[in-house]
Tab-separated table of C-alpha atoms in Angstrom:
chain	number	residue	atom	x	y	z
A	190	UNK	CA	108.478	111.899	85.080
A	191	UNK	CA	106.413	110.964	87.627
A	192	UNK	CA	102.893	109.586	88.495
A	193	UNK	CA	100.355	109.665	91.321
A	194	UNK	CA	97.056	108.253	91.883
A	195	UNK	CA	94.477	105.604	92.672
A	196	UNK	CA	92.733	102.707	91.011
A	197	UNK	CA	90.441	99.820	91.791
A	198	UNK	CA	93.239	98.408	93.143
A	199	UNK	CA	94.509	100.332	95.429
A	200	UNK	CA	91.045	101.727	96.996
A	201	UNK	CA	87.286	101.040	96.784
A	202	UNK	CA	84.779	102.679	95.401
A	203	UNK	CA	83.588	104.936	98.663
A	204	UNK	CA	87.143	106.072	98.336
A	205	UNK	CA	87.748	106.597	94.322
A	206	UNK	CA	84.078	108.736	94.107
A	207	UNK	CA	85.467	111.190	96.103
A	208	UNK	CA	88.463	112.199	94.024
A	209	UNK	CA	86.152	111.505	90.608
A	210	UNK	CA	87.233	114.191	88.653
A	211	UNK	CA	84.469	115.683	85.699
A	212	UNK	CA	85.328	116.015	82.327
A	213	UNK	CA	84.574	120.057	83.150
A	214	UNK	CA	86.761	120.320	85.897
A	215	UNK	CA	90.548	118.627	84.298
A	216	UNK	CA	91.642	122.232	83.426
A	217	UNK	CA	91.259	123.454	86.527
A	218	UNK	CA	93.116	120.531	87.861
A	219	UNK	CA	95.735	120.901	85.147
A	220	UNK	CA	96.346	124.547	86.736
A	221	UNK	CA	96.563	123.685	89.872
A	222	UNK	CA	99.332	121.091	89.300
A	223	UNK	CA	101.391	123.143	86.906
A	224	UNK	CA	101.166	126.588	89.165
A	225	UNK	CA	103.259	124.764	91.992
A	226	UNK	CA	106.209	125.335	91.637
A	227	UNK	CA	107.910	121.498	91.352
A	228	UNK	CA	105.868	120.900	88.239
A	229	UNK	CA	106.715	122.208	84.920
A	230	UNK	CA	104.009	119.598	82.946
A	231	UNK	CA	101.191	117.557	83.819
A	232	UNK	CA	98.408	115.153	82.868
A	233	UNK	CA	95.068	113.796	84.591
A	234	UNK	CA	93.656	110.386	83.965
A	235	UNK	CA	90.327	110.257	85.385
A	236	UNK	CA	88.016	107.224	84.675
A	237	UNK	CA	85.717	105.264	86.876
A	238	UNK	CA	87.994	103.127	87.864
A	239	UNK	CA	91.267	105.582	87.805
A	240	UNK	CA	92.127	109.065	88.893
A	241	UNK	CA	96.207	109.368	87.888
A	242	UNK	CA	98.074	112.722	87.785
A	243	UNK	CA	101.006	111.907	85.349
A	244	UNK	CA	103.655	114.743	85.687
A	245	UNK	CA	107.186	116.182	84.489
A	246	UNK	CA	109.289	117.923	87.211
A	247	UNK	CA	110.399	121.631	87.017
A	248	UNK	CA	113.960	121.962	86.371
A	249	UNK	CA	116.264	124.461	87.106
A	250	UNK	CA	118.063	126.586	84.605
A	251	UNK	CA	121.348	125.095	82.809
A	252	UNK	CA	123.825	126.342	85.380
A	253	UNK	CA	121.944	126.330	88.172
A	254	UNK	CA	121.842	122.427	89.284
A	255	UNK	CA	125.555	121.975	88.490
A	256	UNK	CA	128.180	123.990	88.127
A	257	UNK	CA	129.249	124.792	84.267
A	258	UNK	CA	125.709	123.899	83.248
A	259	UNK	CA	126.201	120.053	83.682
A	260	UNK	CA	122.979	118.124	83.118
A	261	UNK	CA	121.198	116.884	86.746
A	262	UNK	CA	123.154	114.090	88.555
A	263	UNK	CA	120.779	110.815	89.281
A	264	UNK	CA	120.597	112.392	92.717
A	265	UNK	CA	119.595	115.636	91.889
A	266	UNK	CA	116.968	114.266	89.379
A	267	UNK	CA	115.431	111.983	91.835
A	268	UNK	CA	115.128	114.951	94.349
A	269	UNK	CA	113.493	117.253	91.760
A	270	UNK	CA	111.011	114.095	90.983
A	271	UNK	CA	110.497	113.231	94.475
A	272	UNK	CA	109.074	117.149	95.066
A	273	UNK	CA	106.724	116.573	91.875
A	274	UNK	CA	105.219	113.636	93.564
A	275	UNK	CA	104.623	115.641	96.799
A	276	UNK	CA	103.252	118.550	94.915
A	277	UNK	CA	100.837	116.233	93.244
A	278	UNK	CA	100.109	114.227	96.244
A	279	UNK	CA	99.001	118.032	97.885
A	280	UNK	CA	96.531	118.266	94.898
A	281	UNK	CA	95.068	115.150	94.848
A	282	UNK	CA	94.323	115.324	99.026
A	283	UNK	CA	93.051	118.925	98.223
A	284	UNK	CA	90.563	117.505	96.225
A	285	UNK	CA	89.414	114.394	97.641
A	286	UNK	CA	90.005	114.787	101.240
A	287	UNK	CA	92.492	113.209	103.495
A	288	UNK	CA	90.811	109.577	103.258
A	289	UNK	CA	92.440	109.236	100.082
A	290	UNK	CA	96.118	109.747	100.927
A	291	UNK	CA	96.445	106.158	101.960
A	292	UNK	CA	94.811	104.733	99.235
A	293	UNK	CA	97.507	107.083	96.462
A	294	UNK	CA	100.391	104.575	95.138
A	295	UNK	CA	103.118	106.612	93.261
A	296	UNK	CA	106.293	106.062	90.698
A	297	UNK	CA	109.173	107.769	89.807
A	298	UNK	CA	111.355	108.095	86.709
A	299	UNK	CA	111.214	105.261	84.676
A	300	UNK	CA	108.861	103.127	86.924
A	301	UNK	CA	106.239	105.780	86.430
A	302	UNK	CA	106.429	105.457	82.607
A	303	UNK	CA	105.957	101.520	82.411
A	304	UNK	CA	102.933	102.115	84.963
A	305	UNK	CA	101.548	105.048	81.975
A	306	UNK	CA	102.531	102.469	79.182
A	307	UNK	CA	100.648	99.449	80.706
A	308	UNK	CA	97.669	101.425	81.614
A	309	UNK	CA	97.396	102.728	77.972
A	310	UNK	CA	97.400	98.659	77.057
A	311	UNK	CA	94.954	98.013	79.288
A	312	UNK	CA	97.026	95.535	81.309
A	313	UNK	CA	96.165	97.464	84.776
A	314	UNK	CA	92.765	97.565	83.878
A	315	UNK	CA	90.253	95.683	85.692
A	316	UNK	CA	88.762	94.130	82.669
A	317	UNK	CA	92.303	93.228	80.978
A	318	UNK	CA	91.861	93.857	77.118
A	319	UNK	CA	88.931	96.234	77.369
A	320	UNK	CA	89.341	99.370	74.935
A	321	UNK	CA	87.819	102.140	76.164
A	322	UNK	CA	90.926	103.323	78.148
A	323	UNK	CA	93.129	103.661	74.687
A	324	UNK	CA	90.233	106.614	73.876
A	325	UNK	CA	89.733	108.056	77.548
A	326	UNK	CA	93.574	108.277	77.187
A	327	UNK	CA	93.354	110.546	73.929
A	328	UNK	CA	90.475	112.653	75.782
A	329	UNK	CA	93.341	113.245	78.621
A	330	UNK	CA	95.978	114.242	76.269
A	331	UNK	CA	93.613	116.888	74.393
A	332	UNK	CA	92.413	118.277	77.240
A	333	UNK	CA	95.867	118.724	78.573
A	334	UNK	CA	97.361	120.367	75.239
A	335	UNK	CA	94.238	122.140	75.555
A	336	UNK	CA	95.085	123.907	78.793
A	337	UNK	CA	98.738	123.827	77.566
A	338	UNK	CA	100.211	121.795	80.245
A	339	UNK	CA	101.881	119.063	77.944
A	340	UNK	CA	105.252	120.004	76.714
A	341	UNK	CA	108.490	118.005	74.932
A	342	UNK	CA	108.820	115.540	77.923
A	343	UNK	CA	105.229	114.734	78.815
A	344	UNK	CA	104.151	115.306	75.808
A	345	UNK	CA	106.459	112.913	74.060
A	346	UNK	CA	105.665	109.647	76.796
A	347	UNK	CA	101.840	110.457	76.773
A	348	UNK	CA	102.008	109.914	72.545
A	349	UNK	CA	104.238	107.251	73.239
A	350	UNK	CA	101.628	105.358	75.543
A	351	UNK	CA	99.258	106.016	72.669
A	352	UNK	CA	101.442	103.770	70.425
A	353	UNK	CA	102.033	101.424	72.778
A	354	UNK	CA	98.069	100.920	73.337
A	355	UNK	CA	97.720	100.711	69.874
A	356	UNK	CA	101.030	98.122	69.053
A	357	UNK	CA	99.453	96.093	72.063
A	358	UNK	CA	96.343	95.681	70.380
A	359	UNK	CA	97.578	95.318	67.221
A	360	UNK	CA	100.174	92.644	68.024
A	361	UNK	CA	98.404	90.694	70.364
A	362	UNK	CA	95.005	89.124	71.093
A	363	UNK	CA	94.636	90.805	74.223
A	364	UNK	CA	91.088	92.715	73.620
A	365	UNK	CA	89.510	89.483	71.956
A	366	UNK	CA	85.867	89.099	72.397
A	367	UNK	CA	83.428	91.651	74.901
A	368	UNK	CA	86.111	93.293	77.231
A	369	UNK	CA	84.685	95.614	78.979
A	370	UNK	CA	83.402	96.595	82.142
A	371	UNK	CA	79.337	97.106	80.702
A	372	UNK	CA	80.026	93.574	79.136
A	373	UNK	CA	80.608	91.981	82.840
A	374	UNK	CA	77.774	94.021	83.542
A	375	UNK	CA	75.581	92.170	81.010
A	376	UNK	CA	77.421	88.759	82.094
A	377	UNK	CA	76.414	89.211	85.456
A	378	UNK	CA	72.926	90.085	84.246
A	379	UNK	CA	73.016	86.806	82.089
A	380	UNK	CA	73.966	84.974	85.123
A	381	UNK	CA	70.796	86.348	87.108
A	382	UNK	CA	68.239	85.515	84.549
A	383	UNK	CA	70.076	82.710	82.119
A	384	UNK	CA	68.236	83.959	79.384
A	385	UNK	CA	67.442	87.889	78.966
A	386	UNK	CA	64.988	87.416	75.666
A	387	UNK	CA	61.516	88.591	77.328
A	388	UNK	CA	63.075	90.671	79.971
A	389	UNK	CA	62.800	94.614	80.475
A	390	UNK	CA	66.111	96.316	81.055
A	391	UNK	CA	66.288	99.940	82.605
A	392	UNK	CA	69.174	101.642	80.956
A	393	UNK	CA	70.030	105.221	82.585
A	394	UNK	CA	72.651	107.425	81.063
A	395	UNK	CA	73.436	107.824	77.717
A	396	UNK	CA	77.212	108.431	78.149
A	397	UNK	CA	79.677	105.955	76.562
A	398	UNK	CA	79.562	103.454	79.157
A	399	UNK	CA	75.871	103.845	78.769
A	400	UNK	CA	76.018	103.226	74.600
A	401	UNK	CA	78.050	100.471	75.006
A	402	UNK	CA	75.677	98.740	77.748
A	403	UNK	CA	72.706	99.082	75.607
A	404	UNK	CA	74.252	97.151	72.437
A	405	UNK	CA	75.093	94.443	74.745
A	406	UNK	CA	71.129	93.760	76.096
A	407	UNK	CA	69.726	94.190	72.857
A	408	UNK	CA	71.701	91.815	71.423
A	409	UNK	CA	70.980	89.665	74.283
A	410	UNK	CA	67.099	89.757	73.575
A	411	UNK	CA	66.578	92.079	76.233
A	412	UNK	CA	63.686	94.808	76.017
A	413	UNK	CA	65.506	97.901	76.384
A	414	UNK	CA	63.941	101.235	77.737
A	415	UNK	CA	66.456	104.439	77.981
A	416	UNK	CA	66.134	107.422	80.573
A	417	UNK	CA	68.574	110.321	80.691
A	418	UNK	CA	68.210	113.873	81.574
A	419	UNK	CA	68.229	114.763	77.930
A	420	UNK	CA	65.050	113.641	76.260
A	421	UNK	CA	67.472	114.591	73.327
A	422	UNK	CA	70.173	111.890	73.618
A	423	UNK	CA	67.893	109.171	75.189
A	424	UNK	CA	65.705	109.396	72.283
A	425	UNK	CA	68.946	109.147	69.778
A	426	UNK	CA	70.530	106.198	71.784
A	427	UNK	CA	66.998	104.718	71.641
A	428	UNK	CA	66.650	105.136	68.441
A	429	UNK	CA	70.261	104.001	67.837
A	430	UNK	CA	69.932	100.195	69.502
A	431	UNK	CA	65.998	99.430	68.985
A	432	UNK	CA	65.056	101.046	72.348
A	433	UNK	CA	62.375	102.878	74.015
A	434	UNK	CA	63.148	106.227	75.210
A	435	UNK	CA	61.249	107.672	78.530
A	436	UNK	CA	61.757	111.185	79.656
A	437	UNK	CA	63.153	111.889	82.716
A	438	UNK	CA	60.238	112.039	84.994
A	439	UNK	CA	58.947	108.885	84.205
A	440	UNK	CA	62.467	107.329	86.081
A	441	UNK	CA	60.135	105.904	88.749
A	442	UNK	CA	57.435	104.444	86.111
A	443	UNK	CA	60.299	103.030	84.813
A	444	UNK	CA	61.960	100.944	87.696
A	445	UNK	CA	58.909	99.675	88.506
A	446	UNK	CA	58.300	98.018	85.375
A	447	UNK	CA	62.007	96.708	84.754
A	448	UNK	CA	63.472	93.521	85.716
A	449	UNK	CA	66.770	94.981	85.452
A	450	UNK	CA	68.402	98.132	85.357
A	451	UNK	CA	72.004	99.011	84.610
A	452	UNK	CA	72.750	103.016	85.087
A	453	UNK	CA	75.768	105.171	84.453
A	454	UNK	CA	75.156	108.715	84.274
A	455	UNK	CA	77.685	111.207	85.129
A	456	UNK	CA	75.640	112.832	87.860
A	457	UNK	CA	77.396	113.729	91.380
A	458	UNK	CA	74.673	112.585	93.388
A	459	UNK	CA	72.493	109.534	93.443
A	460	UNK	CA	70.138	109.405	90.878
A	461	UNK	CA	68.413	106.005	92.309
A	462	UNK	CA	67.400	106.599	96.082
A	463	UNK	CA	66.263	104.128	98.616
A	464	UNK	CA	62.771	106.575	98.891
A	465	UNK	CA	62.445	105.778	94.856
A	466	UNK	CA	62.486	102.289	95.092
A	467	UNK	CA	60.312	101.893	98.622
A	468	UNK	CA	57.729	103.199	95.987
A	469	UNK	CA	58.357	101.077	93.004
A	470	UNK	CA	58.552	98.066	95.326
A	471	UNK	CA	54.964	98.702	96.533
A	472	UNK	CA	53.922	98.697	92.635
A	473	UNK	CA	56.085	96.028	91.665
A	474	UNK	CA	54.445	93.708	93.777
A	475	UNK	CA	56.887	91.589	95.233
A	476	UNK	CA	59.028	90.455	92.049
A	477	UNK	CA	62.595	90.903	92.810
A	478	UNK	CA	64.394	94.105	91.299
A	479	UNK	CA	68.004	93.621	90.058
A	480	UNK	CA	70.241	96.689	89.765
A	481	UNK	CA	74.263	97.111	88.370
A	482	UNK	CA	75.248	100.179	88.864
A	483	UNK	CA	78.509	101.347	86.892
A	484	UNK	CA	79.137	104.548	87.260
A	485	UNK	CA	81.463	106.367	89.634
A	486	UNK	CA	80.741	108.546	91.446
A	487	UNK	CA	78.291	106.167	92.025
A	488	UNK	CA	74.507	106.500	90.774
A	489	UNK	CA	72.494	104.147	93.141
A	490	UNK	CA	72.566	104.475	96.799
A	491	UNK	CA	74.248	101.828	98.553
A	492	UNK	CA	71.155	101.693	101.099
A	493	UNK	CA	69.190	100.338	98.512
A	494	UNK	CA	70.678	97.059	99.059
A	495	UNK	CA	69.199	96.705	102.427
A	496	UNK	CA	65.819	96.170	100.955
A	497	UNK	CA	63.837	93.160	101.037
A	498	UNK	CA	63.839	91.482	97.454
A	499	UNK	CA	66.353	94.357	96.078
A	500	UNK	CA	69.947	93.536	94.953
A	501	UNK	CA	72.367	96.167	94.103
A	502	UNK	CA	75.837	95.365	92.602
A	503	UNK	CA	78.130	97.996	91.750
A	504	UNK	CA	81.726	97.671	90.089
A	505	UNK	CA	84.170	96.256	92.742
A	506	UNK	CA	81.481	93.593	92.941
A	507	UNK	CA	81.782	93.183	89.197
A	508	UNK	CA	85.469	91.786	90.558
A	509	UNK	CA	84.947	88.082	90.387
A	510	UNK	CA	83.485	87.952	86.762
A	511	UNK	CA	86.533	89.979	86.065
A	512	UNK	CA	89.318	87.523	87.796
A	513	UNK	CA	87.497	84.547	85.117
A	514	UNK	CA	88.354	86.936	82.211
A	515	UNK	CA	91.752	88.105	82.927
A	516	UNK	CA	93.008	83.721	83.656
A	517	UNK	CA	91.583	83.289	80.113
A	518	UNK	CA	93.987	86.426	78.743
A	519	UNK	CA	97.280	85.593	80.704
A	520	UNK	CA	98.908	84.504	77.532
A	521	UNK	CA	98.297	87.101	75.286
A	522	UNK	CA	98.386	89.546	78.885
A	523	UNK	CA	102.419	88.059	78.883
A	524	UNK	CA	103.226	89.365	75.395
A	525	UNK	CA	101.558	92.953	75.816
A	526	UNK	CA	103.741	93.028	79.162
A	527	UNK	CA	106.661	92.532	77.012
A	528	UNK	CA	106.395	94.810	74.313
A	529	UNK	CA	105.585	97.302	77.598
A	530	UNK	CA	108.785	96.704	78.501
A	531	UNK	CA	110.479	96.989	75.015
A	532	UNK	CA	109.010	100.398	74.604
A	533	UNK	CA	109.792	102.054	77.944
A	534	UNK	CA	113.451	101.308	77.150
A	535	UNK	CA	113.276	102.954	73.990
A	536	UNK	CA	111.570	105.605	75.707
A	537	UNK	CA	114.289	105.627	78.218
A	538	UNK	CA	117.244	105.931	75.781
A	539	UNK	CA	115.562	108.793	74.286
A	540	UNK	CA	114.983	110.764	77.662
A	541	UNK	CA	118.895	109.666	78.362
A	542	UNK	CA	119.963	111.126	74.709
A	543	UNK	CA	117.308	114.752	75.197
A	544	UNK	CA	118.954	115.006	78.839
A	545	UNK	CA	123.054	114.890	77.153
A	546	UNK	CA	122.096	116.745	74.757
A	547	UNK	CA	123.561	120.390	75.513
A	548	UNK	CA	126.463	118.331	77.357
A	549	UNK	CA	127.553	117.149	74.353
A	550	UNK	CA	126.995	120.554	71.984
A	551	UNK	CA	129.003	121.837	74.844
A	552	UNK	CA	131.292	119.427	74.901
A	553	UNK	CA	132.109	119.428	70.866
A	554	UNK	CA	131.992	124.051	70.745
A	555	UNK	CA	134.644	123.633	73.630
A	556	UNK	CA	136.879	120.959	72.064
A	557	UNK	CA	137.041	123.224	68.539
A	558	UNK	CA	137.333	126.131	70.345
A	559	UNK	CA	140.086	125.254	71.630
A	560	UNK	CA	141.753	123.424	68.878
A	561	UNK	CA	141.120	126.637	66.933
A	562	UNK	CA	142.764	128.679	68.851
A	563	UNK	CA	145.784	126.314	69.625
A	564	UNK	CA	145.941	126.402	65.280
A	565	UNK	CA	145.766	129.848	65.517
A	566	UNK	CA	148.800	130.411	67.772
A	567	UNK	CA	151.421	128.421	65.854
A	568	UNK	CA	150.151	129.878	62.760
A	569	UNK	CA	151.107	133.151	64.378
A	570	UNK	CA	154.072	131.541	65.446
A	571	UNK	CA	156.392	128.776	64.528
A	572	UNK	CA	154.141	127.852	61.169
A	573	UNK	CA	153.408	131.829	60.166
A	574	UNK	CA	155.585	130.692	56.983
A	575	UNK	CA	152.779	128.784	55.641
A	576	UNK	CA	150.943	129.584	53.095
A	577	UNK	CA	147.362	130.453	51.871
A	578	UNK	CA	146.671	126.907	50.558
A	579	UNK	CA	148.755	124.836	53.440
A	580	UNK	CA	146.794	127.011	55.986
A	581	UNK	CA	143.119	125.963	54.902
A	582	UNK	CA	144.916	122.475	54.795
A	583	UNK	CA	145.773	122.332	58.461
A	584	UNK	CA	142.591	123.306	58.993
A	585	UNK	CA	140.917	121.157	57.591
A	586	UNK	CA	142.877	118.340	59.446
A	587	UNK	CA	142.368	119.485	62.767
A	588	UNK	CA	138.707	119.801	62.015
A	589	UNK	CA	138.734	115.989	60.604
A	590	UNK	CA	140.528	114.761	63.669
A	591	UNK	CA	138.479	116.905	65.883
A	592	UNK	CA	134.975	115.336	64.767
A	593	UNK	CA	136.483	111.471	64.717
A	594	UNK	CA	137.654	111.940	68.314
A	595	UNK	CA	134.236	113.137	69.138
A	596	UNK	CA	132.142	111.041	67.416
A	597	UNK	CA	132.387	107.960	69.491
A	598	UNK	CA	132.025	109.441	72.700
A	599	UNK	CA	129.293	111.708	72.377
A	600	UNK	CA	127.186	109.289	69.596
């Protein structure tokens, strides 16, 4: 197996918009991957903070890697991987340009499956603990059965990582509390204003992201006011948390009378320009706006920020919240690493045991093949006096010794 991709940590957010990757579009990803020829199986994790191609090499025909139809030598497996990762790399450059080949870290083997097992447990996160990756995970995996790209291998670590997300939260304390990256959102807010109770929050998208931001400033005190491009979902989402829904053309109205706003749409463009809030400033009147922006590709225009009384932050800036939530998890972040580790080596020895498999049916048809024959020859010859009764004997003895010399070194 192998994996490619990028995360918070290893670019910014100018870099990880441009490979974002719509819910629409995985399948045609998925195709791409698994009509090159190095890739028999393959996954895409795309989040706003992760785009990861997850992948199982093509191999070769029994027979054709080593002679007599020996499994794949470490060496021959590690070349076949190595030619998945390039093949993926291709795909991923294809689609976001070559900025983001320096920015792409990459495993191999088993390395690649503790790096899918700790993202599933939210360890390489950037909000350690936070569960929304355990369900963008399942979303990944449907869509790739879906488009029929997930088979024995693949298929077998992704619901593997599954369990492991689950045993994670289940056995430790990991995802205590508001983990999350729309609850650093609303800390951040809470740091801005101490108190929220009296204050008008902007919420725009109605996505997941979105959901779980509006629970979080309602509960805060906050007056909440939703606008999406579906009057339809706003109004349900409003409805949902105790907000007020606006249509879509009353975005503008809307900034201007918020103290805050907080947006994550999945739109490819900016949805808040620095035009839009030249013009709410003028009607706001000189009270500072305040604006978190979570989505990627992004949803605010960066120029924004280089207004007078306007502060944008966006999530790489939600980074420092982030570093005082993950000291407070170390513990519990300790004991999910471990059980990481205690399921990739089961995981392992499984992959070891699939890949000896026909090796050792080989092995064992050989072995009483040749025995049989061997029984057959001195029946014909120096034992063709025996009997009926003393023949089925023999055989049975040879068959007895033949499975208790095999069954140590091929169990």
């Amino acid at each position: 197996m192998i994996f490619v991709g990028l995360s918070h940590k290893t670019a910014p957010i100018e870099v990880r918009e441009r490979l974002a990757i719509g819910r629409s579009q995985l399948p045609e990803v998925l195709a791409r991957l698994t009509a090159h020829p190095a890739i028999a199986e393959a996954l895409v994790l795309s989040t706003c903070n992760r785009v990861e191609v997850y992948a199982s090499p093509r191999r070769p025909a029994p027979g054709l890697v080593r002679p007599g139809g020996a499994p794949p030598s470490a060496d021959d497996e590690r070349a076949l991987q190595n030619e998945a990762l390039r093949a993926a790399v291709s795909v991923l450059i294809g689609i976001g340009g070559d900025a983001v080949r320096g920015h792409l870290a990459g495993r191999v083997g088993a390395d690649a499956v503790v790096h899918l097992f700790r993202v599933a447990a939210s360890l390489d996160s950037m909000v350690v603990g936070e569960p929304q990756i355990l369900g963008q995970m399942k979303e990944a995996i449907e869509i790739a059965r879906g488009a029929k790209t997930l088979g024995a291998r693949l298929g077998r670590a992704a619901h593997r990582a599954i369990k492991v997300g689950k045993r994670v939260r289940t056995e430790t304390a990991i995802g205590a509390g508001q983990v999350s990256v729309s609850s650093v959102a609303i800390d951040l807010a809470r740091q801005i204003f101490t108190e929220l109770t009296g204050h008008t929050a902007l919420l725009i998208g109605a996505g997941e992201m979105a959901e779980a931001a509006s629970k979080l400033l309602v509960r805060a005190g906050a007056r909440l006011v939703v606008v999406n491009r579906s009057p339809e979902r706003a109004a349900a989402l409003a409805r949902e948390v105790g907000g007020e829904p606006r249509p879509w053309a009353e975005l503008e109205r809307a900034v201007v009378e918020a103290d805050i706003v907080v947006s994550s749409t999945s739109s490819p463009s900016y949805v808040v320009t620095p035009d839009l809030v030249r013009r709410a400033r003028k009607a706001r009147r000189g009270r500072s706006l305040f604006l978190i922006d979570i989505a990627v590709p992004r949803d605010i225009d960066p120029a924004v920020n280089k207004l007078d009384n306007v502060y944008l932050y966006d999530v790489d800036d939600l980074s420092q919240i982030v570093a005082q939530s993950v000291e407070g998890r170390a513990v519990e972040a300790a004991r999910a690493e471990a059980i990481v580790v205690d399921e990739a080596q089961a995981f392992e020895a499984w992959t070891l045991e699939r890949a000896l498999t026909p090796t050792i049916v080989g092995l064992r048809a050989r072995t009483r093949s040749i025995l049989s024959a061997e029984v057959e020859r001195s029946l014909s010859g120096k034992l063709r006096h025996l009997g009926p009764a003393e023949r089925q004997a023999l055989a049975l003895m040879v068959e007895a010794a033949t499975n208790k010399l095999l069954h140590v070194p091929t169990t």
